[in-house]
Amino acid sequence: MSQIINQNDEEIYFEKNAILSKSVLWELQKKAYCQFGPAAWQAKNVPFYLTSNPLIARHYAQIVVGFFRDCLALRQSFSIDLKQPFYILDLGAGTGRFAYLFLNELFEMLANLKMPFRICYVMTDIVEANIEFWKKHDYFQAFLKEGFLDFAYYDHTDRKNGLDLVYSGVKLTADVLRNPLLVIANYFFDTIPHDIFCVKGHVLYEGRISLSYKKTKESKILSTTDPSIIPHIIHHVEYFPVESIEAFDIEDPEYSKILKSYAQEYENIPYFLFPVGAFQVIRYLRGLSNDRLLFLTGDQGITSDKQLLEDIPFFAKHDSFSMSVNYHAIEAYFKQSKGFCLLTSSSDHKMVHMAAVSCLGKNEVPELREAFRLTLDTFEPQDYFKIVETAFNGWKDSNLEFMIKLIKLGVWDPINFNLFFSRIREKLASASEKEREELITAIHQCWKKFFPVHKDEGAFVVNLGVLLYDMKQYDEAIQYFQYALKLGYEEPLVFKNIFLAYQAKKDPETARIWYEKGLALHFKNINQSDSYE
Ligand SMILES: C[S@@+](CC[C@H](N)C(=O)[O-])C[C@H]1O[C@@H](n2cnc3c(N)ncnc32)[C@H](O)[C@@H]1O
């Protein structure tokens, strides 16, 4: 539509009264991810820590193993074929950090438990540049070689027959899938379309969204078809009575049943999102899997009756945006499809986890249920994050042992190790021999859990080397400095550190070689303000 300028408040409207799921927002969203590529998670700050850390990877792997145990028990009745692969789809796999951590955990568990499952993990995305990034990533090569990993282009709006796997050439269709399909979708349902409604006096109203931005010097240069507008968007919702709830059945008769139940059960709901994108995905994958589906997801969202009635903000803008997922409705959807849904019981709407099965009753998968209860529902990644945050901000004088235990609690979380780096270094001078040994173990463990997304993360690897240098572990320090270089973190500082480590090892010849390499790089970067000396 043409731009309408409202003279009074200097707001420029570029969409008026659109159905939310049909809004231009979703085109902007797709464009944002396609334009950013892997930079989405670096320069563009799309959040991903909570869904891409060692703790969540371990929890998800334990839940998958629980489900596999149930599959063994149901082998006959559920037609499990252990000679055929179990496909695990990762929808919108993003950086690939989750995939890497999860695969390592899963394979270790399957080997330890001697579980004879063939796995093919398929990372999918709408962004070709992300797929290219995964293809070239060193850390995926071994999985690809073994056939344990594959990639596929996937656009949630394009629900064609099957997914084309890039490496094996397999077209993943209902005929090919002989075993239940496992699906992981983290921060995915919050990225794809939603509708919005409210209930007033047991009457359902549909929300229509209008979008605008404030006229400022900066916004003058914005285009409403370019994702750079997203952080500037102001949204307004107006509600209109729904004349026929059945009209929402075009895609799926379950939609109107859930909407009707909201209007019948609640006198008033200030507003609620209806996750139509998520429903489309679930419906498509139920078809693809012959209705044998396990879904594992994590998003900001709501689960309870109480939250449904609260005025929880639903629209979070970063350089892309996300919307709170109505897991309350998704649970109703799975129930109606003779499946069930396990949801985390925490009341924190910033993160909800779900394990849902499309065709089995709760009692048929006790191992899955128990694994969910003992992992995600006991101690979620955001619980860990909150503990770390409190410790970091409140307990500034934590001792070294405490900091190491905290990092260990997150299954050797490299991100939090880096957060505490300066404090760990400060405490090192007065550390006991035992604490030093524990720190060396922590360094090696965190390195194993590190999946680089950008070459600048080489700074973290250098920090590991610095601590080892401080502890006079010169060979190991050099190893980490070289790991950083291998990641593309070619900074003069790294060469200088290697030079210093060789000097400390009393090897002046090799030290000189590294000094000269560093100096050459320094002259190459002469325009930079840093001094080599
Ligand atoms: C918020 S990110 C989540 C990434 C990752 N799962 C995580 O937890 O960090 C959303 C992902 O979905 C992809 N995506 C966005 N729209 C999509 C669509 N319509 N179909 C398929 N993937 C989409 C994006 O490229 C991105 O990788």
Coordinates of C-alpha atoms and ligand atoms in Angstrom, one line a residue:
M1 CA 0.0 0.0 0.0
S2 CA 1.1 3.6 -0.4
Q3 CA 2.5 5.3 2.6
I4 CA 0.1 7.4 4.7
I5 CA 1.7 10.2 6.6
N6 CA -0.1 11.1 9.8
Q7 CA 0.9 14.8 10.3
N8 CA 0.1 14.9 14.0
D9 CA 2.3 12.3 15.5
E10 CA 4.8 12.0 12.6
E11 CA 4.1 8.3 12.3
I12 CA 4.4 6.8 8.9
Y13 CA 2.1 3.9 8.4
F14 CA 3.1 1.3 5.8
E15 CA 0.5 -1.4 6.6
K16 CA -3.1 -1.0 7.8
N17 CA -5.3 -3.6 9.4
A18 CA -3.7 -6.7 8.0
I19 CA -4.3 -10.3 9.3
L20 CA -1.2 -10.9 11.3
S21 CA -0.1 -14.1 9.5
K22 CA -0.5 -12.3 6.2
S23 CA 1.3 -9.2 7.3
V24 CA 4.4 -7.9 5.4
L25 CA 6.3 -8.6 8.6
W26 CA 6.9 -12.2 7.5
E27 CA 8.4 -11.2 4.2
L28 CA 10.7 -8.8 6.1
Q29 CA 11.6 -11.6 8.4
K30 CA 12.5 -14.0 5.6
K31 CA 14.5 -11.2 3.9
A32 CA 16.3 -10.4 7.1
Y33 CA 17.5 -14.0 7.6
C34 CA 18.4 -14.4 3.9
Q35 CA 20.3 -11.0 3.9
F36 CA 22.1 -11.7 7.2
G37 CA 23.2 -15.3 6.6
P38 CA 25.4 -16.6 9.4
A39 CA 26.1 -12.9 10.4
A40 CA 22.6 -13.0 12.0
W41 CA 24.1 -14.5 15.2
Q42 CA 27.2 -12.2 15.3
A43 CA 26.8 -8.7 13.8
K44 CA 23.0 -8.8 14.0
N45 CA 22.6 -10.2 17.5
V46 CA 19.9 -12.7 16.9
P47 CA 19.7 -14.5 20.3
F48 CA 20.8 -18.1 20.3
Y49 CA 22.7 -18.8 23.5
L50 CA 19.7 -20.5 25.3
T51 CA 19.1 -22.9 22.5
S52 CA 22.7 -23.6 21.6
N53 CA 24.6 -24.5 24.7
P54 CA 26.1 -27.8 26.0
L55 CA 23.3 -28.3 28.7
I56 CA 20.4 -28.1 26.3
A57 CA 22.3 -30.4 23.9
R58 CA 22.7 -33.0 26.6
H59 CA 19.1 -32.7 27.8
Y60 CA 17.7 -33.1 24.2
A61 CA 20.0 -36.1 23.6
Q62 CA 18.8 -37.8 26.9
I63 CA 15.2 -37.2 25.8
V64 CA 15.9 -38.7 22.3
V65 CA 17.5 -41.7 24.0
G66 CA 14.4 -42.1 26.2
F67 CA 12.3 -42.1 23.1
F68 CA 14.6 -44.7 21.5
R69 CA 14.2 -46.9 24.5
D70 CA 10.4 -46.7 24.1
C71 CA 10.8 -47.5 20.4
L72 CA 12.7 -50.7 21.4
A73 CA 9.9 -51.7 23.7
L74 CA 7.3 -50.9 21.0
R75 CA 9.4 -52.5 18.3
Q76 CA 6.7 -54.9 17.0
S77 CA 3.6 -52.8 17.5
F78 CA 5.2 -49.6 16.2
S79 CA 7.0 -51.3 13.2
I80 CA 10.5 -50.1 14.2
D81 CA 13.1 -51.2 11.7
L82 CA 16.6 -50.9 13.2
K83 CA 18.2 -51.5 9.9
Q84 CA 16.7 -48.3 8.6
P85 CA 17.9 -44.8 9.7
F86 CA 16.1 -42.6 12.2
Y87 CA 16.0 -39.2 10.6
I88 CA 16.2 -36.2 12.9
L89 CA 15.2 -32.9 11.3
D90 CA 16.5 -29.6 12.7
L91 CA 14.2 -26.9 11.4
G92 CA 16.0 -23.5 11.0
A93 CA 19.3 -24.9 12.3
G94 CA 20.9 -21.5 12.3
T95 CA 24.6 -21.5 13.4
G96 CA 24.7 -25.3 13.7
R97 CA 26.1 -25.0 17.2
F98 CA 23.2 -26.9 18.7
A99 CA 23.5 -29.6 16.0
Y100 CA 27.2 -30.1 16.7
L101 CA 26.8 -30.3 20.5
F102 CA 23.7 -32.6 20.2
L103 CA 25.3 -35.0 17.8
N104 CA 28.4 -35.5 20.0
E105 CA 26.2 -36.1 23.0
L106 CA 23.8 -38.5 21.2
F107 CA 26.6 -40.6 19.7
E108 CA 28.4 -40.9 23.0
M109 CA 25.2 -42.0 24.7
L110 CA 24.2 -44.5 22.0
A111 CA 27.7 -46.0 22.1
N112 CA 27.8 -46.2 25.9
L113 CA 24.4 -47.8 26.0
K114 CA 25.1 -50.1 23.0
M115 CA 21.9 -48.9 21.4
P116 CA 21.8 -50.1 17.7
F117 CA 20.3 -47.0 16.1
R118 CA 21.3 -45.6 12.7
I119 CA 21.0 -41.8 12.8
C120 CA 20.8 -39.3 10.0
Y121 CA 20.6 -35.7 11.4
V122 CA 19.3 -33.3 8.7
M123 CA 20.0 -29.6 9.3
T124 CA 17.6 -27.4 7.4
D125 CA 17.2 -23.7 6.7
I126 CA 15.6 -21.2 4.3
V127 CA 19.0 -19.5 4.0
E128 CA 21.3 -20.9 1.4
A129 CA 24.3 -19.1 2.9
N130 CA 23.7 -20.9 6.2
I131 CA 23.8 -24.2 4.4
E132 CA 27.0 -23.2 2.7
F133 CA 28.5 -22.3 6.1
W134 CA 27.7 -25.7 7.5
K135 CA 29.0 -27.5 4.4
K136 CA 32.4 -25.8 4.8
H137 CA 32.6 -26.1 8.6
D138 CA 35.5 -28.3 9.7
Y139 CA 33.6 -29.7 12.7
F140 CA 30.9 -31.2 10.5
Q141 CA 33.2 -33.1 8.1
A142 CA 33.5 -36.3 10.1
F143 CA 29.7 -36.6 10.6
L144 CA 29.2 -36.0 6.9
K145 CA 31.7 -38.6 5.9
E146 CA 30.0 -41.2 8.0
G147 CA 26.6 -40.3 6.6
F148 CA 25.3 -39.3 10.0
L149 CA 24.6 -35.7 8.9
D150 CA 22.9 -34.2 5.9
F151 CA 21.5 -30.8 4.9
A152 CA 18.3 -29.7 3.2
Y153 CA 16.8 -26.4 2.0
Y154 CA 13.5 -26.0 3.8
D155 CA 11.0 -23.1 3.7
H156 CA 8.1 -23.6 6.0
T157 CA 5.7 -22.0 3.5
D158 CA 6.7 -24.5 0.7
R159 CA 5.2 -27.8 1.9
K160 CA 6.1 -29.8 -1.2
N161 CA 6.4 -33.6 -1.2
G162 CA 9.6 -34.3 0.6
L163 CA 12.9 -32.7 1.4
D164 CA 15.9 -33.1 -0.8
L165 CA 19.0 -34.1 1.1
V166 CA 22.1 -32.4 -0.3
Y167 CA 24.7 -35.1 0.3
S168 CA 23.0 -38.4 0.1
G169 CA 20.7 -37.3 -2.7
V170 CA 17.8 -39.0 -0.8
K171 CA 14.4 -37.4 -1.2
L172 CA 12.9 -37.7 2.2
T173 CA 9.3 -38.6 1.7
A174 CA 6.6 -40.6 3.6
D175 CA 7.8 -43.8 1.6
V176 CA 11.4 -43.4 2.6
L177 CA 10.7 -42.9 6.3
R178 CA 10.5 -46.3 7.9
N179 CA 10.9 -45.2 11.4
P180 CA 9.4 -42.3 13.4
L181 CA 10.6 -38.9 12.4
L182 CA 12.3 -36.8 15.1
V183 CA 12.1 -33.0 14.8
I184 CA 14.0 -30.4 16.6
A185 CA 12.7 -26.8 16.2
N186 CA 14.4 -24.3 18.5
Y187 CA 13.5 -20.6 18.3
F188 CA 11.6 -21.6 15.1
F189 CA 7.9 -21.4 15.9
D190 CA 8.6 -17.9 17.2
T191 CA 10.0 -16.9 13.8
I192 CA 7.2 -18.0 11.5
P193 CA 3.6 -16.6 11.2
H194 CA 1.1 -16.2 14.0
D195 CA -2.5 -14.8 14.1
I196 CA -3.8 -12.8 16.9
F197 CA -7.2 -12.8 18.6
C198 CA -9.0 -11.8 21.8
V199 CA -12.1 -12.9 23.6
K200 CA -14.6 -10.4 25.0
G201 CA -17.7 -11.7 26.8
H202 CA -17.2 -15.2 25.2
V203 CA -17.1 -13.6 21.7
L204 CA -14.0 -14.2 19.6
Y205 CA -12.4 -11.1 17.9
E206 CA -9.7 -11.3 15.3
G207 CA -6.8 -8.8 15.6
R208 CA -5.7 -6.8 12.6
I209 CA -2.2 -5.3 12.6
S210 CA -1.1 -1.9 11.5
L211 CA 2.6 -1.1 11.1
S212 CA 4.3 2.3 11.3
Y213 CA 7.6 4.0 12.1
K214 CA 8.4 7.4 13.6
K215 CA 9.6 10.0 11.2
T216 CA 13.1 10.9 12.3
K217 CA 16.3 11.9 10.5
E218 CA 17.5 8.4 10.7
S219 CA 14.2 6.8 9.5
K220 CA 14.2 9.1 6.4
I221 CA 16.5 6.7 4.7
L222 CA 14.6 3.5 5.6
S223 CA 12.8 1.5 3.1
T224 CA 9.6 -0.4 4.2
T225 CA 10.6 -3.4 2.1
D226 CA 14.1 -3.7 3.6
P227 CA 14.6 -5.6 6.9
S228 CA 16.6 -2.7 8.4
I229 CA 13.2 -1.2 9.1
I230 CA 12.4 -3.9 11.7
P231 CA 13.9 -2.3 14.8
H232 CA 12.0 0.9 14.0
I233 CA 8.6 -0.8 13.6
I234 CA 5.7 0.3 15.8
H235 CA 2.7 -2.0 15.8
H236 CA -0.9 -1.4 16.6
V237 CA -3.6 -4.1 16.8
E238 CA -7.3 -3.5 16.4
Y239 CA -9.9 -6.2 17.0
F240 CA -12.9 -7.1 14.9
P241 CA -15.7 -9.6 15.9
V242 CA -15.3 -13.0 14.1
E243 CA -18.6 -13.8 12.3
S244 CA -17.8 -17.4 11.4
I245 CA -15.1 -19.3 13.3
E246 CA -15.5 -22.2 10.7
A247 CA -14.0 -19.8 8.2
F248 CA -10.6 -20.6 9.8
D249 CA -11.0 -24.3 8.8
I250 CA -9.7 -23.8 5.3
E251 CA -6.4 -25.4 6.2
D252 CA -7.2 -27.5 9.1
P253 CA -10.5 -28.3 10.9
E254 CA -8.6 -28.4 14.2
Y255 CA -8.1 -24.6 14.1
S256 CA -11.7 -23.7 14.6
K257 CA -12.1 -26.3 17.4
I258 CA -9.3 -24.7 19.4
L259 CA -10.6 -21.1 18.7
K260 CA -14.1 -22.1 19.7
S261 CA -12.9 -23.7 22.9
Y262 CA -11.1 -20.4 23.8
A263 CA -14.3 -18.4 23.3
Q264 CA -16.4 -21.0 25.2
E265 CA -14.1 -21.5 28.2
Y266 CA -12.9 -18.0 28.8
E267 CA -15.1 -15.0 29.3
N268 CA -12.3 -12.6 28.4
I269 CA -8.8 -13.0 27.1
P270 CA -6.9 -9.7 26.6
Y271 CA -5.2 -11.2 23.5
F272 CA -3.7 -14.5 22.4
L273 CA -1.5 -15.5 19.5
F274 CA -2.6 -18.4 17.4
P275 CA 0.6 -20.1 16.0
V276 CA -0.7 -20.9 12.5
G277 CA 2.9 -21.3 11.1
A278 CA 3.7 -23.9 13.8
F279 CA 0.4 -25.7 13.0
Q280 CA 1.3 -25.8 9.3
V281 CA 4.7 -27.2 10.1
I282 CA 3.3 -29.9 12.5
R283 CA 0.6 -30.8 10.0
Y284 CA 3.1 -31.1 7.1
L285 CA 5.5 -33.3 9.1
R286 CA 2.7 -35.5 10.4
G287 CA 2.0 -36.3 6.8
L288 CA 5.7 -36.8 5.9
S289 CA 6.2 -39.1 8.8
N290 CA 3.1 -41.2 8.4
D291 CA 2.0 -39.6 11.7
R292 CA 4.9 -41.0 13.7
L293 CA 6.5 -37.9 15.0
L294 CA 8.5 -36.7 18.0
F295 CA 8.8 -32.9 18.2
L296 CA 11.3 -31.2 20.5
T297 CA 11.1 -27.4 20.7
G298 CA 12.1 -24.4 22.7
D299 CA 10.8 -20.8 22.3
Q300 CA 9.6 -17.9 24.3
G301 CA 6.0 -18.6 24.9
I302 CA 3.1 -19.4 27.2
T303 CA 1.7 -22.7 28.5
S304 CA -0.8 -22.2 31.2
D305 CA -4.4 -20.9 31.6
K306 CA -3.0 -18.2 33.9
Q307 CA -0.5 -17.0 31.3
L308 CA -3.2 -16.9 28.6
L309 CA -5.0 -14.3 30.6
E310 CA -2.0 -12.2 31.3
D311 CA -0.8 -9.3 29.2
I312 CA 2.6 -10.8 28.2
P313 CA 4.4 -8.9 25.5
F314 CA 4.3 -10.9 22.3
F315 CA 6.5 -9.0 19.8
A316 CA 10.3 -8.9 20.4
K317 CA 12.4 -6.9 17.9
H318 CA 16.1 -7.4 17.4
D319 CA 17.5 -7.0 13.8
S320 CA 14.9 -9.7 13.0
F321 CA 11.9 -10.3 15.3
S322 CA 10.2 -13.1 17.2
M323 CA 6.7 -13.7 18.7
S324 CA 5.7 -15.5 21.8
V325 CA 4.5 -19.0 21.0
N326 CA 1.1 -20.1 22.3
Y327 CA 2.1 -23.6 23.5
H328 CA -1.2 -23.7 25.3
A329 CA -2.9 -24.0 21.8
I330 CA -0.2 -26.3 20.5
E331 CA -0.9 -28.7 23.3
A332 CA -4.6 -28.6 22.4
Y333 CA -3.7 -29.4 18.8
F334 CA -1.6 -32.5 19.7
K335 CA -4.3 -33.7 22.1
Q336 CA -6.9 -33.5 19.3
S337 CA -4.6 -35.5 17.0
K338 CA -4.4 -38.4 19.5
G339 CA -1.0 -37.5 20.6
F340 CA 0.3 -35.6 23.6
C341 CA 2.5 -32.8 24.6
L342 CA 4.9 -32.4 27.5
L343 CA 5.6 -28.8 28.5
T344 CA 8.1 -27.4 31.0
S345 CA 6.3 -26.4 34.1
S346 CA 8.3 -23.2 34.9
S347 CA 6.2 -20.0 34.7
D348 CA 8.9 -18.1 32.9
H349 CA 7.5 -17.1 29.5
K350 CA 11.0 -16.3 28.2
M351 CA 11.5 -20.0 27.4
V352 CA 9.2 -22.9 27.1
H353 CA 10.3 -26.4 26.1
M354 CA 8.0 -29.0 24.5
A355 CA 8.3 -32.7 23.7
A356 CA 5.3 -33.8 21.7
V357 CA 4.3 -37.1 20.1
S358 CA 1.7 -37.3 17.4
C359 CA 0.3 -40.7 17.6
L360 CA 1.1 -42.4 20.9
G361 CA -0.5 -42.0 24.3
K362 CA 1.5 -40.8 27.3
N363 CA 1.6 -44.3 28.8
E364 CA 3.2 -45.8 25.7
V365 CA 6.4 -43.7 26.1
P366 CA 7.4 -43.8 29.8
E367 CA 11.1 -43.4 29.1
L368 CA 10.5 -40.3 27.0
R369 CA 8.3 -38.8 29.8
E370 CA 10.8 -39.6 32.5
A371 CA 13.8 -38.2 30.5
F372 CA 11.8 -35.0 30.0
R373 CA 11.0 -34.7 33.7
L374 CA 14.5 -35.4 34.8
T375 CA 16.2 -33.1 32.3
L376 CA 14.4 -30.0 30.9
D377 CA 11.7 -29.9 33.5
T378 CA 14.1 -30.1 36.4
F379 CA 16.8 -27.7 35.4
E380 CA 16.4 -25.7 32.2
P381 CA 19.2 -23.9 30.4
Q382 CA 17.6 -20.6 31.5
D383 CA 17.8 -21.7 35.1
Y384 CA 21.5 -22.2 34.6
F385 CA 21.8 -18.9 32.8
K386 CA 20.1 -17.1 35.7
I387 CA 22.5 -18.7 38.3
V388 CA 25.5 -17.6 36.2
E389 CA 24.1 -14.1 35.8
T390 CA 23.4 -13.7 39.5
A391 CA 26.9 -15.1 40.4
F392 CA 28.6 -12.8 37.9
N393 CA 26.8 -9.6 38.9
G394 CA 26.4 -10.3 42.6
W395 CA 29.3 -12.3 43.8
K396 CA 32.2 -10.3 42.3
D397 CA 34.7 -12.0 44.6
S398 CA 33.9 -15.6 43.8
N399 CA 36.7 -18.1 44.4
L400 CA 38.3 -20.0 41.6
E401 CA 36.8 -23.3 42.6
F402 CA 33.3 -21.8 42.6
M403 CA 33.7 -20.4 39.1
I404 CA 34.9 -23.7 37.7
K405 CA 32.0 -25.6 39.3
L406 CA 29.6 -23.1 37.8
I407 CA 31.0 -23.6 34.4
K408 CA 30.9 -27.4 34.9
L409 CA 27.2 -27.2 35.9
G410 CA 26.5 -25.9 32.4
V411 CA 28.3 -29.0 31.0
W412 CA 31.5 -27.0 30.5
D413 CA 29.9 -24.1 28.9
P414 CA 32.5 -22.1 26.8
I415 CA 30.5 -18.9 26.7
N416 CA 30.3 -18.7 30.5
F417 CA 34.0 -19.6 30.8
N418 CA 34.8 -16.6 28.7
L419 CA 32.5 -14.5 30.8
F420 CA 34.5 -15.3 33.8
F421 CA 37.9 -15.2 32.1
S422 CA 39.2 -12.0 33.7
R423 CA 38.2 -13.0 37.2
I424 CA 39.6 -16.5 36.7
R425 CA 42.9 -14.9 35.6
E426 CA 42.9 -12.6 38.6
K427 CA 42.5 -15.5 41.0
L428 CA 45.1 -17.6 39.3
A429 CA 48.1 -15.9 41.1
S430 CA 46.9 -17.2 44.4
A431 CA 45.5 -20.5 43.2
S432 CA 46.4 -23.8 44.9
E433 CA 47.9 -26.7 43.0
K434 CA 44.5 -28.5 43.1
E435 CA 42.7 -25.5 41.7
R436 CA 45.2 -25.1 38.9
E437 CA 44.7 -28.8 38.0
E438 CA 41.0 -28.3 37.9
L439 CA 41.4 -25.2 35.8
I440 CA 43.4 -27.1 33.2
T441 CA 40.7 -29.8 33.1
A442 CA 38.1 -27.1 32.7
I443 CA 40.0 -25.5 29.8
H444 CA 40.2 -28.7 27.9
Q445 CA 36.6 -29.6 28.6
C446 CA 35.3 -26.2 27.5
W447 CA 37.4 -26.5 24.3
K448 CA 35.6 -29.8 23.5
K449 CA 32.2 -28.0 23.8
F450 CA 33.2 -25.1 21.6
F451 CA 31.7 -24.8 18.1
P452 CA 33.1 -21.7 16.4
V453 CA 30.5 -19.6 14.5
H454 CA 32.8 -16.6 13.7
K455 CA 36.5 -16.1 13.4
D456 CA 36.4 -13.4 16.1
E457 CA 35.5 -16.2 18.6
G458 CA 39.2 -17.0 18.3
A459 CA 39.6 -14.4 21.1
F460 CA 38.0 -17.0 23.4
V461 CA 40.5 -19.6 22.3
V462 CA 43.4 -17.2 22.9
N463 CA 42.1 -16.6 26.4
L464 CA 42.3 -20.4 27.1
G465 CA 45.9 -20.2 25.9
V466 CA 46.7 -17.2 28.1
L467 CA 45.5 -19.0 31.2
L468 CA 47.7 -22.0 30.3
Y469 CA 50.6 -19.7 29.7
D470 CA 50.1 -18.1 33.2
M471 CA 50.2 -21.6 34.6
K472 CA 53.5 -22.2 32.7
Q473 CA 51.9 -24.9 30.5
Y474 CA 53.7 -23.5 27.5
D475 CA 53.2 -26.4 25.0
E476 CA 49.5 -26.5 25.6
A477 CA 49.3 -22.7 25.5
I478 CA 51.0 -22.7 22.1
Q479 CA 48.5 -25.4 21.0
Y480 CA 45.5 -23.1 21.9
F481 CA 47.1 -20.0 20.2
Q482 CA 47.5 -22.1 17.1
Y483 CA 43.9 -23.3 17.3
A484 CA 42.9 -19.6 17.3
L485 CA 45.0 -19.0 14.2
K486 CA 43.4 -22.0 12.5
L487 CA 40.0 -20.5 13.2
G488 CA 41.1 -17.5 11.2
Y489 CA 41.8 -15.3 14.2
E490 CA 45.1 -13.9 12.7
E491 CA 45.8 -11.1 15.1
P492 CA 49.4 -9.8 15.9
L493 CA 48.7 -10.5 19.5
V494 CA 48.4 -14.3 18.9
F495 CA 51.8 -14.3 17.2
K496 CA 53.3 -12.3 20.1
N497 CA 51.8 -14.8 22.6
I498 CA 53.4 -17.7 20.7
F499 CA 56.7 -15.9 20.6
L500 CA 56.5 -15.3 24.4
A501 CA 55.6 -19.0 25.0
Y502 CA 58.6 -20.2 23.0
Q503 CA 60.9 -17.7 24.8
A504 CA 59.6 -19.0 28.1
K505 CA 60.4 -22.5 26.8
K506 CA 63.9 -21.3 26.2
D507 CA 63.6 -21.9 22.5
P508 CA 64.8 -18.5 21.1
E509 CA 65.1 -19.8 17.5
T510 CA 61.4 -20.7 17.1
A511 CA 60.5 -17.7 19.2
R512 CA 62.2 -15.5 16.6
I513 CA 60.3 -17.1 13.7
W514 CA 57.0 -16.3 15.4
Y515 CA 58.1 -12.8 16.3
E516 CA 58.9 -12.1 12.6
K517 CA 55.6 -13.6 11.5
G518 CA 53.8 -11.3 13.9
L519 CA 55.9 -8.3 12.8
A520 CA 55.1 -9.0 9.1
L521 CA 51.4 -9.1 10.0
H522 CA 51.7 -6.0 12.0
F523 CA 53.2 -4.1 9.0
K524 CA 50.5 -5.5 6.8
N525 CA 47.9 -4.1 9.2
I526 CA 49.9 -0.9 9.7
N527 CA 46.8 1.2 9.4
Q528 CA 45.4 -0.4 12.6
S529 CA 46.1 1.6 15.7
D530 CA 47.3 -1.3 17.8
S531 CA 51.0 -1.5 18.5
Y532 CA 52.8 -4.8 18.2
E533 CA 55.2 -4.0 21.0
Ligands
LIG1 C1 15.7 -17.6 15.4 S1 16.6 -18.6 14.3 C2 16.8 -20.1 15.2 C3 18.1 -20.8 14.9 C4 18.5 -22.0 15.8 N1 17.5 -23.0 15.7 C5 18.7 -21.5 17.2 O1 18.1 -22.0 18.1 O2 19.5 -20.6 17.4 C6 15.4 -19.1 13.1 C7 16.0 -19.9 12.0 O3 14.9 -20.2 11.1 C8 15.3 -19.9 9.7 N2 14.0 -19.5 9.1 C9 13.4 -18.3 9.1 N3 12.3 -18.3 8.4 C10 12.1 -19.6 7.9 C11 11.1 -20.2 7.1 N4 10.1 -19.6 6.7 N5 11.3 -21.5 6.8 C12 12.4 -22.2 7.3 N6 13.4 -21.6 8.0 C13 13.2 -20.3 8.4 C14 16.3 -18.8 9.9 O4 17.2 -18.7 8.8 C15 17.0 -19.3 11.2 O5 18.1 -20.2 10.9

